[in-house]
PDB file of C-alpha atoms in Angstrom:
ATOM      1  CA  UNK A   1      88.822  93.647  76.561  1.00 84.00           C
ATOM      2  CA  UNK A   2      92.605  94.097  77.282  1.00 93.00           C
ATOM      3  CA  UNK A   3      94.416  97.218  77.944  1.00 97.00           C
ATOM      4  CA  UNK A   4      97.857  97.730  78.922  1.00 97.00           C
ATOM      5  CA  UNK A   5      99.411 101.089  80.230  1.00 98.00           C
ATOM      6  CA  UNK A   6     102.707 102.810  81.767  1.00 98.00           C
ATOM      7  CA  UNK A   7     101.809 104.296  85.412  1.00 98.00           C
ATOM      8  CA  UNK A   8     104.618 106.898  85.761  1.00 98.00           C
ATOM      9  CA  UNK A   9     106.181 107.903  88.313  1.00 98.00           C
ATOM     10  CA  UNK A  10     106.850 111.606  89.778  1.00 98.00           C
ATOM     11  CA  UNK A  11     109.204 114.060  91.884  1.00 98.00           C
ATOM     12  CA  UNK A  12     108.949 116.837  93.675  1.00 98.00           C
ATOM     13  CA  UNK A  13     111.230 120.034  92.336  1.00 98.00           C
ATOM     14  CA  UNK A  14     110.314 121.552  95.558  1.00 97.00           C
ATOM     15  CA  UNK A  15     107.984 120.936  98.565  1.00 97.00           C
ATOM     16  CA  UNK A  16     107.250 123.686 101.243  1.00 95.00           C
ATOM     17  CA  UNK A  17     104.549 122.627 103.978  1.00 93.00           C
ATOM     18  CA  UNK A  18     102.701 125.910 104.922  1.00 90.00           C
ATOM     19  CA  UNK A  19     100.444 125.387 107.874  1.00 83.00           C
ATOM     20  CA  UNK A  20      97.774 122.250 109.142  1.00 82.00           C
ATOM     21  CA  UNK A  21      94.213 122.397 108.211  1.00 79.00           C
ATOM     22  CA  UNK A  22      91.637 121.765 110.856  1.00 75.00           C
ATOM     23  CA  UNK A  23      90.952 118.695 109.190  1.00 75.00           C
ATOM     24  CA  UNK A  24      94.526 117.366 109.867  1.00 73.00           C
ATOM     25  CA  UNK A  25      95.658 117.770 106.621  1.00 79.00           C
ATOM     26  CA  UNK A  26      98.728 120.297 105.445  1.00 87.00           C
ATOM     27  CA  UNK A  27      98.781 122.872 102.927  1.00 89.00           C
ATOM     28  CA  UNK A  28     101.563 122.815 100.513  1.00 93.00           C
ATOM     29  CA  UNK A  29     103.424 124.739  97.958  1.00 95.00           C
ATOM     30  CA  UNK A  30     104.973 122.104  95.404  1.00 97.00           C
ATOM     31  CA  UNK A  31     105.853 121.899  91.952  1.00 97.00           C
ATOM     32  CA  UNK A  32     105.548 118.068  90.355  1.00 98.00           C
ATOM     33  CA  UNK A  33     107.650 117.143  87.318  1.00 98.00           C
ATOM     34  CA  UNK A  34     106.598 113.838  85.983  1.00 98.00           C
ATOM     35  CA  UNK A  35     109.718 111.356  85.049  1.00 98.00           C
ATOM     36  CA  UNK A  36     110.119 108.374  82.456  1.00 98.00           C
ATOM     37  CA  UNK A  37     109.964 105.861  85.609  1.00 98.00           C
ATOM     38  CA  UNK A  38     107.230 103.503  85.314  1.00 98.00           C
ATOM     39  CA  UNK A  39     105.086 100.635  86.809  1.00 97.00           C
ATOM     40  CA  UNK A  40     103.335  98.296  84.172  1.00 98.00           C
ATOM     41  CA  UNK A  41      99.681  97.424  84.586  1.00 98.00           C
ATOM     42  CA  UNK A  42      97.084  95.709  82.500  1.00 98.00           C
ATOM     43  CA  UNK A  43      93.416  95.418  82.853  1.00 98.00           C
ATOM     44  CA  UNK A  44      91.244  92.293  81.788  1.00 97.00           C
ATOM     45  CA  UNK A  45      87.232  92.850  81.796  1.00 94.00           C
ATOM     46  CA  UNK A  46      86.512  89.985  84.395  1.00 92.00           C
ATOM     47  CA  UNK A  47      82.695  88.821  84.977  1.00 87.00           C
ATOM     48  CA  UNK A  48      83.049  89.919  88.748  1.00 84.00           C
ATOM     49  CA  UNK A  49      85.347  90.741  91.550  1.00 90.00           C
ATOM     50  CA  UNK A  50      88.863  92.473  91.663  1.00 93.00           C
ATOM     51  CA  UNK A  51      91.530  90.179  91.104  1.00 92.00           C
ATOM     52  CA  UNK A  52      95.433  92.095  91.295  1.00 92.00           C
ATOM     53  CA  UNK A  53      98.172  89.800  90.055  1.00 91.00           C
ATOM     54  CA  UNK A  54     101.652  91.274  91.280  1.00 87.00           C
ATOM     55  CA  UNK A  55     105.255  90.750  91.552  1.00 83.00           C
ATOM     56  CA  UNK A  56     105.261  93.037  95.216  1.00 77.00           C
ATOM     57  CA  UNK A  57     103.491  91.059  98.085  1.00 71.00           C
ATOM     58  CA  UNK A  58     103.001  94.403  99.620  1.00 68.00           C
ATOM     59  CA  UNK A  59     100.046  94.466  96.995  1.00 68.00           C
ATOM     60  CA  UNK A  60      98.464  91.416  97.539  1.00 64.00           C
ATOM     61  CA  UNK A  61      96.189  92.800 100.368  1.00 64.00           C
ATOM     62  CA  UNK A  62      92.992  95.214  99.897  1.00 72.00           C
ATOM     63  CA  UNK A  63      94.238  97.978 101.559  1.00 76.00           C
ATOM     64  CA  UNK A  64      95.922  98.945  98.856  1.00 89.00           C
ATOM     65  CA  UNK A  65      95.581 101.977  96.287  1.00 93.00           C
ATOM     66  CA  UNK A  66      95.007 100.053  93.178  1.00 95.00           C
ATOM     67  CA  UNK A  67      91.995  98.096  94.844  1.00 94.00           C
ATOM     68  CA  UNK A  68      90.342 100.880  96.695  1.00 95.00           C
ATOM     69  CA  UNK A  69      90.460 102.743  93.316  1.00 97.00           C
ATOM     70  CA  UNK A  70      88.829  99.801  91.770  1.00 95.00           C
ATOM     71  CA  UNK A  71      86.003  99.702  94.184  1.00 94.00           C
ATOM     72  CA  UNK A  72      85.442 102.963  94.158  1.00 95.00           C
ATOM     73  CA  UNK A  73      84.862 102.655  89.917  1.00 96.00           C
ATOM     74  CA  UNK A  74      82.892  99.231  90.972  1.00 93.00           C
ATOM     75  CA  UNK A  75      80.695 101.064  93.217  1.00 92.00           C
ATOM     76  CA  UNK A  76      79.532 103.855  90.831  1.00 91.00           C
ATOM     77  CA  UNK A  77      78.473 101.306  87.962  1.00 86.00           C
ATOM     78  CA  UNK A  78      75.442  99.882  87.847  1.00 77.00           C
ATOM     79  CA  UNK A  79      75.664  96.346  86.732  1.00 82.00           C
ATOM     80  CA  UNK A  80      78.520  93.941  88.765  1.00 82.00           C
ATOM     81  CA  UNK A  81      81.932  94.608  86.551  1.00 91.00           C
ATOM     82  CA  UNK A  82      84.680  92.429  87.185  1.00 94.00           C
ATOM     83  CA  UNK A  83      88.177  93.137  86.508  1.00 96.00           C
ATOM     84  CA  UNK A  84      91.941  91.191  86.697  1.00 95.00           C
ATOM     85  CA  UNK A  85      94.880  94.363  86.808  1.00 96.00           C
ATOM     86  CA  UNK A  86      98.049  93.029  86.571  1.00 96.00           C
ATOM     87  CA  UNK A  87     100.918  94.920  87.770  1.00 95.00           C
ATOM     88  CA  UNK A  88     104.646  94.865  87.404  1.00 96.00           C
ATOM     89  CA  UNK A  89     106.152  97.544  90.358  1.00 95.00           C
ATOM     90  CA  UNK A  90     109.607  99.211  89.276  1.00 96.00           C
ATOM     91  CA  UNK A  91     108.824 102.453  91.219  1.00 97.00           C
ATOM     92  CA  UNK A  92     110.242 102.103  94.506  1.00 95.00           C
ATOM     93  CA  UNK A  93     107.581 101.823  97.275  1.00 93.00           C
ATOM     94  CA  UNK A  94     107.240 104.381 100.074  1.00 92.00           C
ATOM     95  CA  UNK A  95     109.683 106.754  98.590  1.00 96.00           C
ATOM     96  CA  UNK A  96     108.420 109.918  97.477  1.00 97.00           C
ATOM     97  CA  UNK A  97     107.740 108.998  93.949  1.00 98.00           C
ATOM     98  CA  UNK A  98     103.783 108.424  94.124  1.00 97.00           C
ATOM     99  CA  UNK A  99     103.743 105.061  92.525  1.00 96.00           C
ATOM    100  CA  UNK A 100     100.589 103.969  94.479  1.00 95.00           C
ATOM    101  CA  UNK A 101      98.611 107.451  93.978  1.00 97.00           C
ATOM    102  CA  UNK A 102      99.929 106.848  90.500  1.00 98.00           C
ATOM    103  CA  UNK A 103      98.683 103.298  90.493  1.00 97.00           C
ATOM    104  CA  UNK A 104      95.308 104.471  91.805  1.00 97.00           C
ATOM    105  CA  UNK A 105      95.328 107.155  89.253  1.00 98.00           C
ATOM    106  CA  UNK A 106      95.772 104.801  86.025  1.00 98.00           C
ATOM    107  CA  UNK A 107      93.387 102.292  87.576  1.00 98.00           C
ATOM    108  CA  UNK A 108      90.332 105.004  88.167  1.00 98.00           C
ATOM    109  CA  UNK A 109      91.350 106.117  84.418  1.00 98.00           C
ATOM    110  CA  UNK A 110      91.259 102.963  82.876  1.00 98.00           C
ATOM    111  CA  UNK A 111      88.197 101.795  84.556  1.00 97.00           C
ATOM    112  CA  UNK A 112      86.141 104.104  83.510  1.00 97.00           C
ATOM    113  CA  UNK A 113      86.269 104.181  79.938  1.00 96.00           C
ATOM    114  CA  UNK A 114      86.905 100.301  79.953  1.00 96.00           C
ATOM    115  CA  UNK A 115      83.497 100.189  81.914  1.00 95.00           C
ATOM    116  CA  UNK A 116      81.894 103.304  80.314  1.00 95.00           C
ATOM    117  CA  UNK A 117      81.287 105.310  82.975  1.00 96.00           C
ATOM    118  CA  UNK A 118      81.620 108.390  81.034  1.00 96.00           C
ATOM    119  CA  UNK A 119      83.256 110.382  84.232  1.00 97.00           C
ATOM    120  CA  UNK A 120      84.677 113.462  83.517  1.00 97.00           C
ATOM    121  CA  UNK A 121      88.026 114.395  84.692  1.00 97.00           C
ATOM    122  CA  UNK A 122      86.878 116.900  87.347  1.00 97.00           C
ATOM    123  CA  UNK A 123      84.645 113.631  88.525  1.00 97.00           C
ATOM    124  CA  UNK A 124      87.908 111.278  88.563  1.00 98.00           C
ATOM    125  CA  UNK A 125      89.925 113.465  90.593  1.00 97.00           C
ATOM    126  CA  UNK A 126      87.183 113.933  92.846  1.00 96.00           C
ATOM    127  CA  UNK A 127      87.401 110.217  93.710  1.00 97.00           C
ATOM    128  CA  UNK A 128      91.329 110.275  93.753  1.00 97.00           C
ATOM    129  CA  UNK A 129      90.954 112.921  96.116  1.00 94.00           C
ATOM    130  CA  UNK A 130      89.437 109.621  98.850  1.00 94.00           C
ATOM    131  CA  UNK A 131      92.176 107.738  98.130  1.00 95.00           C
ATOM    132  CA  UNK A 132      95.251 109.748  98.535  1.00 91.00           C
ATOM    133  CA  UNK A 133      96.464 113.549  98.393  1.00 89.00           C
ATOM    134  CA  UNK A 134      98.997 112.793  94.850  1.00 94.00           C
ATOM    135  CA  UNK A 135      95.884 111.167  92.782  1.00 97.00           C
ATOM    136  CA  UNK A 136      94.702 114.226  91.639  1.00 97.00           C
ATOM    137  CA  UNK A 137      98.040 115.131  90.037  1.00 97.00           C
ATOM    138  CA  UNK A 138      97.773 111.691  88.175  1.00 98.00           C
ATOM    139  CA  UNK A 139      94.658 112.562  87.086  1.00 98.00           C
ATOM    140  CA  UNK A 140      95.382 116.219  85.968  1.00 97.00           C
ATOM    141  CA  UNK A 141      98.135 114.881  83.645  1.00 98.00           C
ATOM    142  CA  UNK A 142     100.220 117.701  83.331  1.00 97.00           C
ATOM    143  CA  UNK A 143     103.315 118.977  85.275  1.00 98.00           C
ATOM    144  CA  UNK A 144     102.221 121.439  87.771  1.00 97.00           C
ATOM    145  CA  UNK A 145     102.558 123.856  90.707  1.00 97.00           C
ATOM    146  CA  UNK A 146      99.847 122.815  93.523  1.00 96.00           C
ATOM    147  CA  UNK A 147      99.019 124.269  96.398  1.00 94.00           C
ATOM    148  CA  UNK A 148      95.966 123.332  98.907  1.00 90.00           C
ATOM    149  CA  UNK A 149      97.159 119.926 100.060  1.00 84.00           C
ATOM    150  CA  UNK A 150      98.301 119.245  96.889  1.00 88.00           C
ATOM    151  CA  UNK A 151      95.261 119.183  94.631  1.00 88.00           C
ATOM    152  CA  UNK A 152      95.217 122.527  93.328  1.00 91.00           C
ATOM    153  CA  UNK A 153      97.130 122.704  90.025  1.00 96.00           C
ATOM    154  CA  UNK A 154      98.491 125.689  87.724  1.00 97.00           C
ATOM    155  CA  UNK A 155     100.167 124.053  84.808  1.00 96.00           C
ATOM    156  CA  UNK A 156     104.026 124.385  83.985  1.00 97.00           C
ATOM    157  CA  UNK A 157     106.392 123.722  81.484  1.00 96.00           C
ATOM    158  CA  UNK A 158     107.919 120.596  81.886  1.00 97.00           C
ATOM    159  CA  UNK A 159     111.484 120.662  83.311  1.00 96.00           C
ATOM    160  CA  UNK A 160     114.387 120.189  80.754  1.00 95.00           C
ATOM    161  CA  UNK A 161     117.021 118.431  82.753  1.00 95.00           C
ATOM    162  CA  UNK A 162     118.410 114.789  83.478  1.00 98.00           C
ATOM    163  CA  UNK A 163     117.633 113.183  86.569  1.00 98.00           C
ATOM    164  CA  UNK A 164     119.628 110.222  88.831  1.00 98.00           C
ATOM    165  CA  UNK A 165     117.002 109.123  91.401  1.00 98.00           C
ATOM    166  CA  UNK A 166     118.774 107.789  94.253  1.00 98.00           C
ATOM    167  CA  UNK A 167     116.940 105.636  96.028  1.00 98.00           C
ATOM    168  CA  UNK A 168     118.423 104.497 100.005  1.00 98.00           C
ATOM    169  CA  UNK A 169     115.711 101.645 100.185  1.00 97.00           C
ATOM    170  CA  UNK A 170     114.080 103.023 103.105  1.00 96.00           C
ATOM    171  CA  UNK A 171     110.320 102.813 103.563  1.00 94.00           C
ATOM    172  CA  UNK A 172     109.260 106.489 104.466  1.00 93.00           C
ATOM    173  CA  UNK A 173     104.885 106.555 105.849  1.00 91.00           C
ATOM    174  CA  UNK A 174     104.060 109.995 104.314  1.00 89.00           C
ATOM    175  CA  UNK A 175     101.553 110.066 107.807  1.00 89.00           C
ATOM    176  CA  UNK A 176     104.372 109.489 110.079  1.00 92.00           C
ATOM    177  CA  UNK A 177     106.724 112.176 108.020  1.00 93.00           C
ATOM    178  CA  UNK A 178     104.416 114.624 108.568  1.00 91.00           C
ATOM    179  CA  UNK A 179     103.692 113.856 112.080  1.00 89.00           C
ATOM    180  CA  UNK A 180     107.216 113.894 112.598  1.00 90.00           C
ATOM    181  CA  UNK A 181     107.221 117.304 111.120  1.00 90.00           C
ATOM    182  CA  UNK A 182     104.895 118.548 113.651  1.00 86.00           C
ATOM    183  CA  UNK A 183     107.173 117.377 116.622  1.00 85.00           C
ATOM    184  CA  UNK A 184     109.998 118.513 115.082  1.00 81.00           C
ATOM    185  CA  UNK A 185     108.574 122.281 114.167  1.00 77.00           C
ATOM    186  CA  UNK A 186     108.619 121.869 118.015  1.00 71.00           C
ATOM    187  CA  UNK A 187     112.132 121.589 118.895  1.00 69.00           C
ATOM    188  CA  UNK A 188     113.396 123.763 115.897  1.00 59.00           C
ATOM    189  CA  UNK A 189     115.485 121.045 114.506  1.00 53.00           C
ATOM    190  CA  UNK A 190     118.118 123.451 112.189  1.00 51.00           C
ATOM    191  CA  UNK A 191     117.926 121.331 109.175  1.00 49.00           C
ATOM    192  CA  UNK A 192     114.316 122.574 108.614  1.00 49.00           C
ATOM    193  CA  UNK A 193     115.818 125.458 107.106  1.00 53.00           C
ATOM    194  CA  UNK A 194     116.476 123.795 104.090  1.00 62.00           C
ATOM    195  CA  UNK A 195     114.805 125.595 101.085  1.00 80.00           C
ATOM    196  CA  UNK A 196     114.191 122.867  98.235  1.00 95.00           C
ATOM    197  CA  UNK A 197     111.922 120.482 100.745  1.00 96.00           C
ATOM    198  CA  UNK A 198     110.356 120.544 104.445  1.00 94.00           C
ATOM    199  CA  UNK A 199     111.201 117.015 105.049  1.00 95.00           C
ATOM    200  CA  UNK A 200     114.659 117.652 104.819  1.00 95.00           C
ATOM    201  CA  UNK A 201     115.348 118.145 108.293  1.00 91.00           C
ATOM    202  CA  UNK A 202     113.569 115.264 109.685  1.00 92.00           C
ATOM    203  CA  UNK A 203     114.758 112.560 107.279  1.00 95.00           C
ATOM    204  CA  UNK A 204     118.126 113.134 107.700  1.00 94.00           C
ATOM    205  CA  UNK A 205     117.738 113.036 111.438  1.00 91.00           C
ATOM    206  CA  UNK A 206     116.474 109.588 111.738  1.00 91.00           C
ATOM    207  CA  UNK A 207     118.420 108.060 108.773  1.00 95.00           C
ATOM    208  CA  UNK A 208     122.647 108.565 109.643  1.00 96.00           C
ATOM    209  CA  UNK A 209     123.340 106.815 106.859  1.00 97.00           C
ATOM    210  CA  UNK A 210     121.831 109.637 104.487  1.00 97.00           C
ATOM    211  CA  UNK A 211     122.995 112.306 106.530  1.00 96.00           C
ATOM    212  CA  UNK A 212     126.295 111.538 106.115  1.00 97.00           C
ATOM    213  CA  UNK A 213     125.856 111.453 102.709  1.00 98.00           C
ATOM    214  CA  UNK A 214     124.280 114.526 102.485  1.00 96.00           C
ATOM    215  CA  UNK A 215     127.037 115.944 104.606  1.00 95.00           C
ATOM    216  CA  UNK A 216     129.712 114.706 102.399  1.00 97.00           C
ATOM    217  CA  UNK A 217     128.450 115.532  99.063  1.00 97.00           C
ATOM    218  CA  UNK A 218     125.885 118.663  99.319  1.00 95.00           C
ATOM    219  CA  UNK A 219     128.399 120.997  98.822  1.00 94.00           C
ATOM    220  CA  UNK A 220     129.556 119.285  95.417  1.00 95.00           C
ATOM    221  CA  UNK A 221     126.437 118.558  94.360  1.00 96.00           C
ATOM    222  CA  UNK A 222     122.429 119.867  94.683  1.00 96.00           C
ATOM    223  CA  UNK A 223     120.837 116.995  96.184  1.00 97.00           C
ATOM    224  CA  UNK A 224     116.819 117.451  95.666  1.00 98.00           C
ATOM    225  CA  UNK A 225     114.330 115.273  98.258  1.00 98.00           C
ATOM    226  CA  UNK A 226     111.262 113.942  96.543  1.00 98.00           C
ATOM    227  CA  UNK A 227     108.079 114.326  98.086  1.00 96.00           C
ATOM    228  CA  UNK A 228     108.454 113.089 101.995  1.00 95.00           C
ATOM    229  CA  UNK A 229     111.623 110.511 100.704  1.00 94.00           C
ATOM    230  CA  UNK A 230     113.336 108.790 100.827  1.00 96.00           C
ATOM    231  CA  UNK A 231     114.273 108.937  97.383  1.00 98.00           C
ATOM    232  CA  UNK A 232     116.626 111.761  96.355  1.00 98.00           C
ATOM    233  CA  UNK A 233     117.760 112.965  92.578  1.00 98.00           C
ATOM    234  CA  UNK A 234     120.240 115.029  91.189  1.00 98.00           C
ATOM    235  CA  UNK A 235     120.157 116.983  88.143  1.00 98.00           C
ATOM    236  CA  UNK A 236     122.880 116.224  85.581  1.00 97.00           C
ATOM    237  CA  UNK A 237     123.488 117.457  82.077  1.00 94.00           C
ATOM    238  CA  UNK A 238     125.863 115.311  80.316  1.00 96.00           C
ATOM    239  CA  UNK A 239     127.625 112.298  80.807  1.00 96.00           C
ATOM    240  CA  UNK A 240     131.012 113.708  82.733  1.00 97.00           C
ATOM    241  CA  UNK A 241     128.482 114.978  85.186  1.00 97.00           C
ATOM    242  CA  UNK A 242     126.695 111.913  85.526  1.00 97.00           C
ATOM    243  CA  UNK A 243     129.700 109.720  85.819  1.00 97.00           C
ATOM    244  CA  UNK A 244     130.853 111.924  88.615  1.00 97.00           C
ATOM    245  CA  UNK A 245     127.488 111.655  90.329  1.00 98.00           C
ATOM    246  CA  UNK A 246     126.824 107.515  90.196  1.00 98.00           C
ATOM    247  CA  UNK A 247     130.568 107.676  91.919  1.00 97.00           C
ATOM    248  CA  UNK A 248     129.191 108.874  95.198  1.00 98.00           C
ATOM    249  CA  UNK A 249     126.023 106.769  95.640  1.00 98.00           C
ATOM    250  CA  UNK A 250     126.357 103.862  97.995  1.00 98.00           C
ATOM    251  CA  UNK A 251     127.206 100.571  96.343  1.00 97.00           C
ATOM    252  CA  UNK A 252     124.184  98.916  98.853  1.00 97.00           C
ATOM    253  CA  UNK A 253     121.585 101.751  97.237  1.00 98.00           C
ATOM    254  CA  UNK A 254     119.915 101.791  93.914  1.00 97.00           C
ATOM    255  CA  UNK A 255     119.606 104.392  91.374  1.00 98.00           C
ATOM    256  CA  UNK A 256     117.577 105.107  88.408  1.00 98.00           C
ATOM    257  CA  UNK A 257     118.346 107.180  85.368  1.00 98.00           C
ATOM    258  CA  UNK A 258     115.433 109.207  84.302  1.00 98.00           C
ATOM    259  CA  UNK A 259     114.260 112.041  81.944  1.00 98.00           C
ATOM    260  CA  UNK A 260     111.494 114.888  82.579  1.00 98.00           C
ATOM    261  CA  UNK A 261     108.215 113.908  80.754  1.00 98.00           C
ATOM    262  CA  UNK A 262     106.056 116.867  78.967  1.00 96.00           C
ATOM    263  CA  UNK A 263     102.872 115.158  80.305  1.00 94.00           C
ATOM    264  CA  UNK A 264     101.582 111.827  81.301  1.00 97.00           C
ATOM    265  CA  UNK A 265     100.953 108.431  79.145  1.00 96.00           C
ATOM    266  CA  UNK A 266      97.665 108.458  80.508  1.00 96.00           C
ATOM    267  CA  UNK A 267      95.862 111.641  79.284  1.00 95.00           C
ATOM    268  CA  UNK A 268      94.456 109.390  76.209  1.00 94.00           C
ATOM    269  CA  UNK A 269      92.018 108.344  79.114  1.00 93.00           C
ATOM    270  CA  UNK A 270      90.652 112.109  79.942  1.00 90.00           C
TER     271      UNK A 270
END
């Protein structure tokens, strides 16, 4: 058995951290909108063990999402299920898009119906929920406002506008960002006052090359932070605007072109 899937990616319209938990994790209020960005996996039944063939080194070890989430499937079923994934990575990693919760998502998905588990969704998220704070939202399916720490989901309409995901190549560690964020709540850095994200503030701070890019072109232009970056967007709605917008973007950064999605390639595995 064969299967073969898209493992989109998302962005955050907005992303407000609201206190800490006890437990060391942070309440949010957030709103995800997934996009038309996509990694590539496939799945082979193997007789045993979890094989991942990538193009990203960064994959190659088992700490990764893709392999706990196998594991996870592997250790619920009761005879010794192997399985090869295959994985082509487009989403930038460490940026704010979710590529590996989405990743882990698709693979929990996929494994269960390839290995007929029979989990139901509620039972799926519940394991996403081990590997990462965005798997749920993979698993949900559906664009959403969350709250909690990002699990909690109240549907929405999908957003109608055009996206250009700019994307500084920076590696951003979501647990450093938000440890950052604690130090910085601190010293009352002023860019925290930035409505659309909570990040704001400290990304800029450590990354002058984005801050003066902010500086220059904010005032033309809404520039959105996904998640805790480093990827950015900006809405457009026709091709003047566009064309205006790819002028600004640093010739040594990349950029994607993306659309809103109404939901995600992977309900047919709910």
């Amino acid at each position: 058995m064969k299967v073969s899937i898209s493992s989109p990616a998302k962005i955050n319209l907005h992303l407000k951290i609201l206190d800490k938990n006890s437990d060391g994790y942070h309440n949010l209020d957030t709103s995800f909108q997934f996009i038309d960005l996509y990694d590539f996996m496939t799945f082979e039944q193997a007789k045993d063990g979890i094989l991942i063939d990538t193009n990203n080194s960064l994959l190659n070890a088992k700490e990764n999402t893709i392999y706990k989430a196998a594991v996870s499937l592997q250790e619920l079923s009761k005879k010794n299920f192997g399985v090869k994934i295959t994985i082509k990575k487009n989403i930038p990693i460490g940026a704010g898009l979710g590529g590996g919760s989405s990743n882990a998502a698709s693979t929990i998905m996929v494994l269960n119906k390839m290995w007929g588990l029979n989990l139901n969704q509620d039972q799926m998220i519940n394991i996403g929920r081990t590997i990462g704070a965005d798997v749920p939202f993979f698993i949900n399916c559906k664009n959403a406002f969350a709250s909690g720490i990002g699990d909690i989901f109240q549907e929405k309409k999908s957003d109608i506008s055009k996206y250009i995901i700019i994307d500084p190549k920076i590696f951003n560690s979501t647990q450093k960002m938000f440890s950052d964020y604690e130090k910085s709540k601190k010293s009352k850095n002023e860019l925290l006052k930035d409505g659309q994200n909570s990040f704001w503030g400290i990304f800029l701070k450590s990354n002058k090359e984005v801050e003066d890019f902010y500086r220059k072109n904010s005032k033309k232009h809404q520039i959105y932070l996904s998640g805790s970056g480093s990827t950015m967007f900006i809405k457009y709605n026709n091709d003047a605007e566009k064309d205006k917008i790819l002028k600004i973007i640093p010739s040594n950064w990349r950029f994607f072109l993306a659309k809103p999605l109404q939901y995600s390639p992977l309900r047919e595995f709910v």
